[in-house]
CSV table of C-alpha atoms and ligand atoms in Angstrom, one decimal:
chain,number,residue,atom,x,y,z
A,1,MET,CA,143.9,179.8,74.1
A,2,HIS,CA,146.2,180.7,71.3
A,3,GLU,CA,143.5,181.2,68.7
A,4,LEU,CA,141.4,183.7,70.8
A,5,GLY,CA,144.5,186.0,70.9
A,6,ILE,CA,145.0,185.7,67.1
A,7,MET,CA,141.3,186.4,66.3
A,8,THR,CA,141.2,189.4,68.7
A,9,GLY,CA,144.1,191.0,66.8
A,10,VAL,CA,142.7,190.0,63.4
A,11,MET,CA,139.2,191.5,64.2
A,12,GLU,CA,140.7,194.7,65.5
A,13,SER,CA,142.6,195.1,62.2
A,14,VAL,CA,139.6,194.2,60.1
A,15,GLU,CA,137.3,196.6,62.0
A,16,THR,CA,139.8,199.5,61.7
A,17,ALA,CA,140.2,198.9,57.9
A,18,ALA,CA,136.4,198.5,57.4
A,19,ARG,CA,135.6,201.7,59.4
A,20,ASP,CA,138.3,203.6,57.5
A,21,ALA,CA,136.6,202.5,54.2
A,22,GLY,CA,133.2,203.8,55.6
A,23,ALA,CA,131.6,200.4,55.9
A,24,ASP,CA,128.5,199.8,58.0
A,25,ARG,CA,129.6,196.4,59.1
A,26,VAL,CA,131.7,193.4,58.2
A,27,LEU,CA,130.1,190.5,56.3
A,28,LYS,CA,133.0,188.1,55.7
A,29,VAL,CA,136.6,187.8,56.6
A,30,SER,CA,139.0,185.6,54.7
A,31,LEU,CA,142.2,184.6,56.4
A,32,ASP,CA,145.3,182.7,55.3
A,33,VAL,CA,146.8,180.7,58.1
A,34,GLY,CA,150.1,178.8,57.9
A,35,VAL,CA,150.0,175.3,59.5
A,36,MET,CA,153.3,176.2,61.3
A,37,THR,CA,151.5,178.8,63.4
A,38,GLU,CA,149.9,175.8,65.1
A,39,ALA,CA,146.5,177.5,64.9
A,40,ILE,CA,143.6,175.1,64.5
A,41,GLU,CA,140.9,176.0,62.0
A,42,ASP,CA,138.0,175.0,64.2
A,43,ALA,CA,139.4,176.9,67.1
A,44,LEU,CA,139.8,180.0,64.9
A,45,GLN,CA,136.1,179.6,63.8
A,46,PHE,CA,135.0,179.2,67.5
A,47,ALA,CA,137.0,182.3,68.6
A,48,PHE,CA,135.6,184.4,65.7
A,49,GLU,CA,132.0,183.4,66.5
A,50,ALA,CA,132.5,184.1,70.2
A,51,LEU,CA,134.1,187.6,69.5
A,52,ALA,CA,131.5,188.4,66.8
A,53,GLU,CA,128.7,187.8,69.2
A,54,ASN,CA,129.9,190.6,71.4
A,55,ASN,CA,130.6,193.0,68.6
A,56,PRO,CA,127.6,194.4,66.6
A,57,TYR,CA,130.0,195.5,63.8
A,58,PHE,CA,130.5,191.7,63.1
A,59,GLU,CA,126.9,190.6,63.5
A,60,GLY,CA,126.2,187.7,61.2
A,61,ALA,CA,129.7,187.8,59.7
A,62,THR,CA,131.4,184.7,58.5
A,63,LEU,CA,135.1,183.6,58.6
A,64,GLU,CA,136.8,181.7,55.8
A,65,VAL,CA,140.1,180.1,56.8
A,66,THR,CA,142.6,178.9,54.2
A,67,MET,CA,145.3,176.7,55.8
A,68,ILE,CA,148.7,177.1,54.1
A,69,GLN,CA,150.8,173.9,54.1
A,70,PRO,CA,154.5,174.4,55.0
A,71,LYS,CA,157.0,174.6,52.2
A,72,SER,CA,160.8,174.7,52.7
A,73,ILE,CA,164.0,174.9,50.8
A,74,CYS,CA,167.0,172.7,51.7
A,75,THR,CA,170.0,174.8,52.6
A,76,GLN,CA,172.3,171.9,51.6
A,77,CYS,CA,171.1,171.0,48.2
A,78,GLY,CA,168.5,173.7,47.3
A,79,HIS,CA,165.6,171.3,46.9
A,80,GLU,CA,162.2,172.9,47.5
A,81,PHE,CA,159.4,170.7,48.9
A,82,SER,CA,156.1,170.8,50.8
A,83,HIS,CA,155.9,168.9,54.1
A,84,ASP,CA,153.8,168.9,57.3
A,85,ARG,CA,154.6,170.0,60.8
A,86,PHE,CA,156.2,166.8,61.8
A,87,HIS,CA,158.3,165.8,58.7
A,88,MET,CA,161.0,168.3,58.2
A,89,LEU,CA,163.9,166.5,56.5
A,90,CYS,CA,164.9,167.1,52.9
A,91,PRO,CA,163.5,164.2,50.8
A,92,GLU,CA,166.5,164.6,48.4
A,93,CYS,CA,169.5,164.5,50.7
A,94,GLY,CA,168.0,163.9,54.2
A,95,SER,CA,169.4,167.2,55.6
A,96,PRO,CA,167.6,168.7,58.5
A,97,PHE,CA,168.9,172.2,57.6
A,98,LEU,CA,165.9,173.9,56.0
A,99,GLN,CA,164.6,177.4,55.5
A,100,LEU,CA,160.8,177.7,55.8
A,101,LEU,CA,159.4,179.5,52.8
A,102,GLU,CA,155.7,179.2,53.5
A,103,GLY,CA,153.6,178.0,56.4
A,104,LYS,CA,153.9,180.8,59.0
A,105,GLU,CA,151.4,183.1,57.3
A,106,LEU,CA,148.8,184.8,59.3
A,107,GLN,CA,147.2,187.4,57.1
A,108,ILE,CA,143.9,188.7,56.1
A,109,SER,CA,143.4,187.9,52.4
A,110,SER,CA,140.1,189.7,52.0
A,111,ILE,CA,137.3,191.5,53.8
A,112,GLU,CA,133.7,191.8,52.6
A,113,VAL,CA,131.8,194.7,54.0
A,114,ASP,CA,128.3,196.3,53.9
A,115,MET,CA,128.6,199.8,52.5
A,116,PRO,CA,126.0,202.5,53.1
A,117,ASP,CA,123.1,202.5,50.5
A,118,GLU,CA,123.7,206.1,49.4
A,119,ASP,CA,126.6,204.9,47.3
A,120,GLU,CA,124.3,203.0,44.9
A,121,PRO,CA,122.9,205.4,42.3
A,122,ASP,CA,120.8,202.8,40.5
A,123,ASN,CA,118.7,202.2,43.7
A,124,SER,CA,115.7,203.9,42.1
A,125,ASP,CA,112.3,204.1,43.8
A,126,LYS,CA,109.5,201.8,42.5
A,127,GLU,CA,105.8,202.4,43.0
B,201,ZN,ZN1,168.6,168.6,50.5
């Protein structure tokens, strides 16, 4: 399963970054995923939940996936256009010679973490 491998790598990166920042645990991970990676959003969610279940550092964490539609530039006429995985001809001149500009992304766009309480000075005692 392609997505399990992707999520394993993503969660390792997230955990390393969060621990370096001194976080107690991860609350939310936002991911930009290009359609051309052929990763399926539901499968990514499933892989994330399966991996989070076995890692207390991700207990209760959520995953937000933003799918990026492919965009290419025609090397023949210079036209830029969006398309899907299956339609890859220039709509202006019909050329199949394209350079992919967007759609192969696989990047962590943001991480929300739970920081230790001692960093909050206005956490005053009430009686
Ligand atoms: Zn063209």
